Every structure is written in C-alpha cells, then in structure tokens.
Coordinates of N, CA, C and O in Angstrom, one line a residue:
M109 N 31.4 0.7 11.3 CA 30.8 1.0 12.6 C 30.0 -0.1 13.1 O 30.0 -0.5 14.3
R110 N 29.1 -0.7 12.2 CA 28.3 -1.7 12.6 C 29.0 -3.0 13.1 O 28.7 -3.6 14.1
R111 N 30.2 -3.2 12.4 CA 31.0 -4.4 12.9 C 31.6 -4.1 14.2 O 31.7 -5.0 15.0
L112 N 32.0 -2.9 14.5 CA 32.6 -2.5 15.8 C 31.6 -2.7 16.9 O 31.9 -3.3 17.9
V113 N 30.4 -2.2 16.7 CA 29.3 -2.4 17.7 C 29.0 -3.9 17.9 O 28.9 -4.3 19.0
A114 N 28.9 -4.6 16.8 CA 28.7 -6.1 17.0 C 29.8 -6.8 17.7 O 29.5 -7.6 18.6
T115 N 31.0 -6.4 17.4 CA 32.1 -7.0 18.1 C 32.1 -6.7 19.6 O 32.3 -7.5 20.5
V116 N 31.9 -5.4 19.9 CA 31.8 -5.0 21.3 C 30.7 -5.7 22.1 O 30.9 -6.2 23.2
V117 N 29.5 -5.7 21.5 CA 28.4 -6.3 22.2 C 28.6 -7.8 22.4 O 28.4 -8.4 23.4
L118 N 29.2 -8.5 21.3 CA 29.5 -9.9 21.5 C 30.5 -10.1 22.6 O 30.3 -11.1 23.4
G119 N 31.5 -9.3 22.7 CA 32.5 -9.5 23.7 C 31.9 -9.3 25.1 O 32.1 -10.0 26.0
L120 N 31.0 -8.2 25.2 CA 30.4 -8.0 26.5 C 29.4 -9.1 26.9 O 29.3 -9.5 28.0
A121 N 28.7 -9.6 25.9 CA 27.8 -10.7 26.1 C 28.5 -12.0 26.6 O 28.1 -12.6 27.5
A122 N 29.7 -12.3 26.0 CA 30.5 -13.4 26.4 C 31.0 -13.2 27.8 O 31.0 -14.2 28.6
T123 N 31.5 -12.0 28.1 CA 32.0 -11.7 29.4 C 30.8 -11.8 30.5 O 31.0 -12.3 31.6
S124 N 29.7 -11.2 30.1 CA 28.6 -11.1 31.0 C 28.0 -12.4 31.4 O 27.4 -12.6 32.5
A125 N 28.1 -13.4 30.6 CA 27.4 -14.7 30.9 C 28.4 -15.8 30.8 O 28.2 -16.8 30.1
A126 N 29.4 -15.7 31.7 CA 30.4 -16.8 31.7 C 29.9 -18.1 32.2 O 30.5 -19.1 31.8
H127 N 28.9 -18.1 32.9 CA 28.3 -19.4 33.5 C 26.9 -19.6 33.0 O 26.1 -18.7 33.1
A128 N 26.6 -20.8 32.5 CA 25.3 -21.1 32.0 C 24.2 -20.8 33.1 O 23.1 -20.4 32.7
E129 N 24.5 -21.1 34.3 CA 23.4 -20.9 35.4 C 23.1 -19.4 35.6 O 22.1 -19.0 36.2
D130 N 23.9 -18.5 35.0 CA 23.6 -17.1 35.1 C 22.6 -16.6 34.0 O 22.2 -15.5 34.0
W131 N 22.3 -17.5 33.1 CA 21.4 -17.2 32.0 C 20.0 -17.6 32.3 O 19.7 -18.6 33.0
V132 N 19.0 -16.8 31.8 CA 17.6 -17.2 31.7 C 17.4 -17.5 30.2 O 17.7 -16.6 29.4
I133 N 17.0 -18.7 29.8 CA 16.8 -19.0 28.4 C 15.4 -19.6 28.3 O 14.9 -20.4 29.0
K134 N 14.7 -19.1 27.2 CA 13.4 -19.5 26.9 C 13.4 -19.9 25.4 O 14.0 -19.3 24.6
S135 N 12.6 -20.9 25.1 CA 12.4 -21.4 23.7 C 11.3 -20.6 23.1 O 10.3 -20.2 23.7
S136 N 11.5 -20.3 21.8 CA 10.4 -19.6 21.0 C 9.9 -20.5 19.9 O 10.7 -21.1 19.2
P137 N 8.6 -20.4 19.7 CA 8.0 -21.2 18.6 C 8.2 -20.4 17.2 O 7.9 -20.9 16.2
H138 N 8.7 -19.2 17.3 CA 8.9 -18.4 16.1 C 10.4 -18.4 15.7 O 11.2 -18.7 16.4
D139 N 10.6 -17.9 14.5 CA 12.0 -17.8 14.0 C 12.6 -16.6 14.7 O 12.0 -15.8 15.4
V140 N 13.9 -16.4 14.5 CA 14.7 -15.4 15.2 C 14.1 -14.0 14.8 O 13.9 -13.1 15.7
A141 N 13.9 -13.7 13.5 CA 13.4 -12.4 13.1 C 12.1 -12.1 13.7 O 11.9 -11.0 14.2
V142 N 11.1 -13.0 13.7 CA 9.8 -12.8 14.3 C 9.9 -12.6 15.8 O 9.3 -11.7 16.3
T143 N 10.7 -13.4 16.4 CA 10.8 -13.3 17.9 C 11.4 -11.9 18.3 O 10.9 -11.3 19.2
A144 N 12.5 -11.5 17.5 CA 13.1 -10.2 17.8 C 12.1 -9.1 17.5 O 12.1 -8.1 18.2
D145 N 11.4 -9.2 16.4 CA 10.4 -8.2 16.1 C 9.3 -8.1 17.2 O 8.9 -7.0 17.6
R146 N 8.9 -9.2 17.7 CA 7.9 -9.2 18.8 C 8.4 -8.6 20.0 O 7.8 -7.8 20.7
L147 N 9.7 -8.9 20.4 CA 10.3 -8.3 21.5 C 10.5 -6.8 21.3 O 10.2 -6.0 22.2
E148 N 10.9 -6.4 20.1 CA 11.0 -4.9 19.9 C 9.7 -4.2 20.0 O 9.7 -3.1 20.6
A149 N 8.6 -4.8 19.5 CA 7.3 -4.2 19.7 C 6.9 -4.1 21.1 O 6.3 -3.1 21.6
I150 N 7.2 -5.1 21.9 CA 6.9 -5.1 23.4 C 7.7 -4.0 24.1 O 7.1 -3.2 24.9
I151 N 9.0 -3.9 23.7 CA 9.8 -2.8 24.3 C 9.2 -1.4 23.9 O 9.1 -0.5 24.7
G152 N 8.8 -1.3 22.7 CA 8.2 0.0 22.2 C 6.9 0.3 22.9 O 6.6 1.5 23.1
D153 N 6.2 -0.6 23.4 CA 4.9 -0.4 24.2 C 5.2 -0.3 25.7 O 4.2 -0.2 26.4
S154 N 6.4 -0.3 26.1 CA 6.7 -0.3 27.5 C 7.4 1.1 27.8 O 7.8 1.8 26.9
P155 N 7.7 1.3 29.1 CA 8.5 2.5 29.5 C 10.0 2.4 29.1 O 10.7 3.4 29.1
A156 N 10.4 1.3 28.6 CA 11.8 1.1 28.2 C 12.1 1.7 26.9 O 11.1 2.0 26.1
T157 N 13.3 2.0 26.6 CA 13.7 2.5 25.3 C 14.7 1.6 24.6 O 15.6 1.1 25.2
L158 N 14.4 1.3 23.4 CA 15.3 0.4 22.6 C 16.5 1.3 22.2 O 16.4 2.4 21.6
V159 N 17.7 0.8 22.5 CA 18.9 1.6 22.2 C 19.5 1.1 20.9 O 20.0 1.9 20.1
A160 N 19.5 -0.3 20.7 CA 20.0 -0.8 19.5 C 19.5 -2.2 19.2 O 19.1 -2.9 20.2
R161 N 19.5 -2.6 18.0 CA 19.1 -3.9 17.5 C 20.3 -4.3 16.6 O 20.5 -3.7 15.6
I162 N 21.0 -5.4 17.0 CA 22.1 -5.8 16.2 C 21.9 -7.2 15.6 O 21.6 -8.2 16.4
D163 N 21.9 -7.3 14.3 CA 21.8 -8.5 13.6 C 23.1 -9.1 13.3 O 23.8 -8.7 12.4
H164 N 23.6 -10.0 14.1 CA 24.9 -10.6 14.0 C 25.1 -11.4 12.7 O 26.1 -11.4 12.1
Q165 N 24.0 -12.1 12.2 CA 24.0 -12.8 11.0 C 24.3 -11.9 9.8 O 25.1 -12.2 9.0
A166 N 23.6 -10.7 9.8 CA 23.9 -9.8 8.7 C 25.3 -9.2 8.8 O 25.9 -9.0 7.7
A167 N 25.8 -8.9 10.0 CA 27.2 -8.4 10.1 C 28.2 -9.5 9.6 O 29.1 -9.1 9.0
A168 N 27.9 -10.7 9.9 CA 28.8 -11.8 9.5 C 28.7 -11.9 7.9 O 29.8 -12.0 7.3
A169 N 27.5 -11.8 7.4 CA 27.4 -11.8 5.9 C 28.1 -10.7 5.2 O 28.8 -10.9 4.2
D170 N 28.1 -9.5 5.9 CA 28.8 -8.3 5.3 C 30.3 -8.6 5.3 O 31.1 -8.0 4.5
A171 N 30.8 -9.4 6.2 CA 32.2 -9.8 6.3 C 32.6 -11.0 5.5 O 33.7 -11.5 5.6
G172 N 31.6 -11.5 4.8 CA 31.8 -12.7 4.0 C 31.8 -14.0 4.8 O 32.3 -15.0 4.3
L173 N 31.2 -14.0 5.9 CA 31.1 -15.1 6.8 C 29.6 -15.6 6.9 O 28.7 -14.9 6.7
Q174 N 29.5 -16.8 7.4 CA 28.1 -17.4 7.6 C 28.0 -17.7 9.1 O 28.9 -18.2 9.7
M175 N 26.8 -17.5 9.6 CA 26.4 -18.0 10.9 C 24.9 -18.1 11.0 O 24.2 -17.5 10.2
D176 N 24.5 -18.8 12.0 CA 23.0 -18.9 12.2 C 22.5 -17.6 12.7 O 23.2 -16.8 13.2
P177 N 21.2 -17.4 12.5 CA 20.6 -16.1 13.0 C 20.8 -15.8 14.4 O 20.7 -16.7 15.3
A178 N 21.2 -14.6 14.7 CA 21.4 -14.2 16.1 C 21.3 -12.6 16.1 O 21.9 -11.9 15.4
T179 N 20.4 -12.2 17.0 CA 20.1 -10.8 17.1 C 20.1 -10.4 18.6 O 19.5 -11.1 19.4
V180 N 20.7 -9.3 18.9 CA 20.8 -8.7 20.2 C 19.9 -7.4 20.2 O 20.1 -6.6 19.4
L181 N 19.0 -7.4 21.2 CA 18.3 -6.1 21.4 C 18.8 -5.5 22.7 O 18.9 -6.2 23.8
I182 N 19.2 -4.2 22.7 CA 19.7 -3.5 23.8 C 18.7 -2.5 24.2 O 18.3 -1.6 23.4
F183 N 18.3 -2.5 25.5 CA 17.2 -1.6 25.9 C 17.3 -1.3 27.4 O 17.9 -2.1 28.1
G184 N 16.7 -0.2 27.8 CA 16.7 0.0 29.2 C 15.6 1.1 29.6 O 15.0 1.7 28.7
N185 N 15.5 1.2 30.9 CA 14.6 2.2 31.5 C 15.4 2.9 32.6 O 15.7 2.3 33.6
P186 N 15.7 4.2 32.3 CA 16.5 4.9 33.3 C 15.9 5.0 34.7 O 16.6 5.1 35.7
Q187 N 14.5 4.9 34.8 CA 13.9 4.9 36.1 C 14.3 3.7 36.9 O 14.3 3.7 38.2
I188 N 14.6 2.6 36.3 CA 15.0 1.4 37.0 C 16.6 1.3 37.1 O 17.1 1.0 38.1
G189 N 17.3 1.6 35.9 CA 18.7 1.4 35.9 C 19.5 2.4 36.6 O 20.5 2.1 37.2
T190 N 19.0 3.7 36.6 CA 19.8 4.8 37.3 C 20.0 4.5 38.8 O 21.2 4.7 39.2
P191 N 19.0 4.1 39.5 CA 19.3 3.8 41.0 C 20.4 2.8 41.2 O 21.2 2.9 42.1
L192 N 20.4 1.8 40.3 CA 21.5 0.8 40.4 C 22.8 1.3 40.1 O 23.8 1.0 40.8
M193 N 22.9 2.2 39.1 CA 24.2 2.8 38.8 C 24.6 3.8 39.8 O 25.8 4.1 40.0
Q194 N 23.7 4.4 40.5 CA 24.0 5.3 41.6 C 24.6 4.5 42.8 O 25.5 5.0 43.5
T195 N 24.2 3.3 43.0 CA 24.7 2.4 44.0 C 26.1 2.0 43.7 O 27.0 2.0 44.5
D196 N 26.4 1.6 42.4 CA 27.7 1.2 41.9 C 27.8 1.6 40.5 O 27.2 1.0 39.6
P197 N 28.6 2.6 40.1 CA 28.7 3.1 38.7 C 29.2 2.0 37.8 O 28.9 2.0 36.6
R198 N 29.8 0.9 38.3 CA 30.3 -0.1 37.4 C 29.1 -0.9 36.8 O 29.3 -1.6 35.8
V199 N 27.9 -0.8 37.4 CA 26.8 -1.5 36.8 C 26.5 -1.0 35.4 O 26.0 -1.7 34.6
A200 N 27.0 0.2 35.1 CA 26.8 0.8 33.8 C 27.4 -0.1 32.7 O 27.0 0.0 31.5
L201 N 28.4 -0.9 33.0 CA 29.0 -1.8 32.1 C 27.9 -2.8 31.6 O 28.0 -3.3 30.5
D202 N 27.0 -3.2 32.5 CA 26.0 -4.2 32.2 C 24.6 -3.6 31.8 O 23.7 -4.4 31.5
L203 N 24.5 -2.3 31.8 CA 23.3 -1.7 31.4 C 23.5 -0.7 30.3 O 24.6 -0.2 30.2
P204 N 22.6 -0.5 29.4 CA 21.3 -1.1 29.3 C 21.3 -2.6 29.1 O 22.4 -3.2 28.8
L205 N 20.2 -3.2 29.4 CA 20.1 -4.7 29.3 C 20.2 -5.2 27.9 O 20.0 -4.4 26.9
R206 N 20.6 -6.4 27.7 CA 20.8 -7.0 26.4 C 20.0 -8.4 26.5 O 20.2 -9.1 27.4
V207 N 19.3 -8.6 25.4 CA 18.6 -9.9 25.2 C 19.1 -10.4 23.9 O 19.0 -9.7 22.9
L208 N 19.5 -11.7 23.9 CA 20.0 -12.4 22.7 C 18.8 -13.3 22.2 O 18.3 -14.0 23.0
V209 N 18.5 -13.2 20.9 CA 17.6 -14.1 20.2 C 18.4 -14.8 19.2 O 19.0 -14.2 18.3
W210 N 18.5 -16.2 19.3 CA 19.4 -16.9 18.4 C 18.8 -18.3 18.1 O 17.9 -18.7 18.7
Q211 N 19.3 -18.8 17.0 CA 18.9 -20.1 16.5 C 20.1 -21.1 16.7 O 21.2 -20.7 16.4
Q212 N 19.8 -22.2 17.3 CA 20.8 -23.2 17.5 C 20.1 -24.6 17.3 O 19.1 -24.9 17.9
D213 N 20.7 -25.4 16.5 CA 20.1 -26.7 16.1 C 18.7 -26.6 15.7 O 17.8 -27.4 16.1
G214 N 18.3 -25.6 15.0 CA 17.0 -25.4 14.5 C 16.0 -24.8 15.5 O 14.8 -24.6 15.2
Q215 N 16.4 -24.6 16.7 CA 15.5 -24.0 17.7 C 15.8 -22.6 18.0 O 17.0 -22.2 18.1
T216 N 14.8 -21.8 18.1 CA 15.0 -20.3 18.4 C 14.9 -20.2 19.9 O 14.0 -20.7 20.6
N217 N 15.9 -19.5 20.5 CA 16.0 -19.2 21.9 C 16.1 -17.7 22.2 O 16.6 -17.0 21.4
V218 N 15.6 -17.4 23.4 CA 15.7 -16.0 23.9 C 16.5 -16.1 25.2 O 16.1 -16.9 26.0
G219 N 17.6 -15.4 25.4 CA 18.3 -15.5 26.6 C 18.9 -14.2 27.0 O 19.1 -13.3 26.2
Y220 N 19.1 -14.1 28.4 CA 19.6 -12.9 28.9 C 20.3 -13.3 30.3 O 20.0 -14.3 30.9
L221 N 21.2 -12.4 30.7 CA 21.9 -12.6 32.0 C 20.8 -12.4 33.1 O 20.1 -11.4 33.1
S222 N 20.7 -13.3 34.0 CA 19.8 -13.2 35.1 C 20.0 -11.9 35.9 O 21.2 -11.5 36.1
V223 N 19.0 -11.3 36.4 CA 19.1 -10.2 37.3 C 19.9 -10.5 38.5 O 20.6 -9.7 39.1
Q224 N 19.7 -11.8 39.0 CA 20.4 -12.2 40.2 C 21.9 -12.2 39.9 O 22.7 -11.8 40.8
A225 N 22.3 -12.7 38.8 CA 23.7 -12.7 38.4 C 24.3 -11.2 38.4 O 25.4 -11.0 38.8
L226 N 23.5 -10.3 37.8 CA 23.8 -8.9 37.8 C 24.0 -8.4 39.3 O 25.0 -7.7 39.6
A227 N 23.1 -8.7 40.1 CA 23.1 -8.3 41.5 C 24.3 -8.8 42.2 O 25.0 -8.1 43.0
D228 N 24.6 -10.1 42.0 CA 25.8 -10.8 42.6 C 27.1 -10.1 42.1 O 28.0 -9.9 42.9
R229 N 27.2 -9.9 40.8 CA 28.4 -9.3 40.3 C 28.7 -8.0 40.9 O 29.9 -7.7 41.1
H230 N 27.7 -7.2 41.2 CA 27.9 -5.8 41.6 C 27.5 -5.6 43.1 O 27.5 -4.5 43.5
D231 N 27.3 -6.7 43.8 CA 27.0 -6.6 45.2 C 25.8 -5.6 45.5 O 26.0 -4.7 46.2
L232 N 24.7 -5.8 44.8 CA 23.6 -4.9 44.9 C 22.5 -5.4 45.9 O 21.3 -5.3 45.6
D233 N 22.9 -6.0 46.9 CA 21.9 -6.6 47.9 C 21.0 -5.6 48.5 O 19.8 -5.9 48.8
D234 N 21.4 -4.3 48.5 CA 20.5 -3.3 49.1 C 19.6 -2.6 48.0 O 19.0 -1.6 48.3
S235 N 19.6 -3.2 46.8 CA 18.8 -2.5 45.7 C 17.7 -3.4 45.3 O 17.4 -3.5 44.1
Q236 N 17.0 -4.1 46.2 CA 16.0 -5.1 45.8 C 14.9 -4.6 44.9 O 14.5 -5.2 44.0
Q237 N 14.4 -3.4 45.2 CA 13.2 -2.9 44.5 C 13.5 -2.7 43.0 O 12.8 -3.2 42.2
P238 N 14.6 -2.0 42.7 CA 14.8 -1.9 41.2 C 15.2 -3.2 40.6 O 14.8 -3.4 39.4
L239 N 15.9 -4.1 41.3 CA 16.2 -5.4 40.7 C 14.9 -6.2 40.5 O 14.8 -6.9 39.5
D240 N 14.0 -6.2 41.4 CA 12.7 -6.9 41.2 C 12.0 -6.3 40.0 O 11.4 -7.1 39.2
S241 N 11.9 -5.0 39.9 CA 11.3 -4.4 38.7 C 11.9 -4.8 37.4 O 11.2 -5.1 36.5
M242 N 13.2 -4.8 37.4 CA 14.0 -5.2 36.2 C 13.7 -6.7 35.9 O 13.4 -7.0 34.7
A243 N 13.7 -7.6 36.9 CA 13.4 -9.0 36.6 C 12.0 -9.2 36.1 O 11.8 -10.0 35.2
Q244 N 11.1 -8.5 36.7 CA 9.7 -8.7 36.3 C 9.5 -8.2 34.8 O 8.8 -8.8 34.0
A245 N 10.1 -7.0 34.5 CA 10.0 -6.5 33.2 C 10.7 -7.4 32.1 O 10.1 -7.7 31.1
L246 N 11.8 -7.9 32.4 CA 12.5 -8.9 31.5 C 11.7 -10.1 31.3 O 11.5 -10.6 30.2
D247 N 11.1 -10.6 32.4 CA 10.3 -11.9 32.3 C 9.1 -11.6 31.5 O 8.7 -12.4 30.6
R248 N 8.4 -10.5 31.7 CA 7.1 -10.2 31.0 C 7.4 -10.0 29.5 O 6.7 -10.5 28.7
M249 N 8.5 -9.2 29.2 CA 8.8 -8.9 27.8 C 9.2 -10.1 27.1 O 8.7 -10.4 25.9
T250 N 10.1 -11.0 27.6 CA 10.5 -12.1 26.9 C 9.4 -13.2 26.8 O 9.3 -13.9 25.8
D251 N 8.6 -13.3 27.8 CA 7.4 -14.2 27.8 C 6.5 -13.8 26.6 O 6.0 -14.6 25.9
G252 N 6.3 -12.5 26.4 CA 5.5 -12.0 25.3 C 6.1 -12.3 24.0 O 5.4 -12.7 23.0
A253 N 7.4 -12.2 23.9 CA 8.1 -12.5 22.6 C 8.0 -13.9 22.2 O 8.0 -14.2 21.0
V254 N 8.0 -14.8 23.2 CA 8.0 -16.3 22.8 C 6.6 -16.9 22.9 O 6.5 -18.1 22.6
A255 N 5.6 -16.1 23.2 CA 4.2 -16.7 23.3 C 3.8 -17.1 21.9 O 4.1 -16.5 20.9
A256 N 3.0 -18.2 22.0 CA 2.4 -18.7 20.7 C 1.4 -17.6 20.2 O 0.8 -16.8 21.0
E257 N 1.1 -17.5 19.0 CA 0.2 -16.5 18.4 C -1.1 -16.6 19.0 O -1.7 -17.5 19.4

C-alpha cells in the first residue's frame, strides 16, 4: 500500500509541476528529515491537517533501490480548499497541497507548485481570496521549515 501511495503521489507531483517556473523552491540549512519534521510541526500548529507524510527514500529501500532523501507532506485546510473545489471540482486533483522536501547535490530543498500555477491550471481568476490565503499559508509554513535555528 505504501508503494502504491508513493507511486501515485510521485506521478501527481510530476504532472503537477511540468514547468520549473511553476515551482516555488527554497533552500534549507537542515537535512531532509529535520526540515520535514519542522514543516510537520508547523502544520500541526496551524488550522491545516496533515493527511500524509511519504518517505520516498524509505519506499525505495523497501524495494531494494537507492535514492537521495525525498519526503512529501500532504496537507490542507478545508476552509481554504473547499471554496476552490466548489468553483471547479477538478481542483480536487491538486488538493490537498503537497510540499516536497528533497536532497539534491548535497543541498536540501523545499518545493511546491505555486498557487498561481494552480489558479492558471483551473482558471480560478474569481477566487482570489482563498488563493491569497493559500499562498500566504504555504509561504509562512515553508519559511518556518527552512529558517535557521
């Protein structure tokens, strides 16, 4: 089951962020586990709910494969996401939100699909208030995760 979830999330992440300019990426001074732990704690202290935390490196190891650390946190806040899904039910494919924490070339990064890319994909021009709330929450949470101690 864990492998199935990891495969589905990876596929959605690849589809969701087909263009680099659609991504918001921040560098972290912490390793992947610490950065993901910090983000999870921030989510826990917010109105959002953590839906899942997927450790892709562990899933790869379970399959006898190796990869650099990569963890996806899936979380959302129905107060923000529901109005967007009411506008266009297809938004549900991109919600709840996903944030990837990964190591590449020795650097830990935090990345997610920009809210503007989400809005453009689903033509959500008339939903500015929930989109602004979502963008502010993502920025605040990820800034906290990558902040120096």
